[in-house]
Phi, psi and omega in degrees: 000135188221146169276124185240128173257129179245113181270134188235143176292164182137206179299146182297151171240127188292151176303326179296319179294316180294323181296339180275002185279338186088174186285155174240148174282325180221135176246123178246139175241131174266101177050246185289358168301336177298331178291321178294319177296316182297321180297334179259011180058036177263130178280128179271128177276322181223124174252127185227147177138187178271358173060034180267350183234347177294140181289157178299321182296315180292323180294318178297327180295332181283344180273052181248010180086354182258347187248130172271129180252121176249091184274140180235155175292146174300336179275066183242164184256019180215149175288164177300324180294320178296322176297321179294322176298318178301318178297315181297318184291328181287349178268010178053063186287148169269342179198144174237127177241115176272135182236121182092196179092000178270165176067203178068210183291139182297320181295322177293320180298314179293323176296321177299317178302318180294318181290317182295329176268015185300136175296346176299335180253024187295340181263008184237133172299129183233131173229163185224117184253121172238177185295321185247358180222150167237129182236150180229136170278119184249115171236118185094265182203156177200139170256125184247123175299135183221172171244135179309132182095353181290132179278144174208159180222152175242123181239122180296146182253118172080315181207174180301146175252135184237161180063041183270127177240136175227126178242156179066041178227156179300323177241087181292154176240144177223114179052044183270162172246129175253120185270143180304323183258021178246182183223023183300325186273006185274136170061063169264174184226129177289142181255341185218212185275352176201154173244132179257129182235132174229139180232118181283322183216130182092200182211155176229153168263115179265114187250121181247124177285138177281129175287154180303130179088354181266160175252000000 
């Protein structure tokens, strides 16, 4: 069982933010995710994708004998991130942390959301680290450390989520239903040192905004 960090292309994530994640047993990069890893001096163990967006400098850095490159044709039926998730899952992960993948093209962002919430990883704790947000896939329950006043939102994944409970928030929820095409879970506020989330049926992406100066 391994903690796996998956680096994804998109808006930059600062080395300081990445440095606060703790160690990984395996680092996977989805194409230009290798650039985000390289900027933080993180060694990539496996680079996967069609390699159409990774920079020449980052690609040359992987040819150091430490990185396995799994190159795919551009004529593929999966995004680079989906391929990276497949790589992560075959390593029997105890946790998957996605790094990057925010901003950029809207179609890629929505596709990233779909892959990160994939039921293929339903038995693995999954989090998503971006420069200004930290998100968690919540199935069942999770307590998230917070700072009073921190903004957060809950977005159902794939289908409606039922039996949703939220404690220690300005707008608590009790046995609520969050609809895929609704906005009930958007822009709540943490009241204390942690927010407790429980989901009876389905899954949600719990997105927490980083306060200024926090990691």
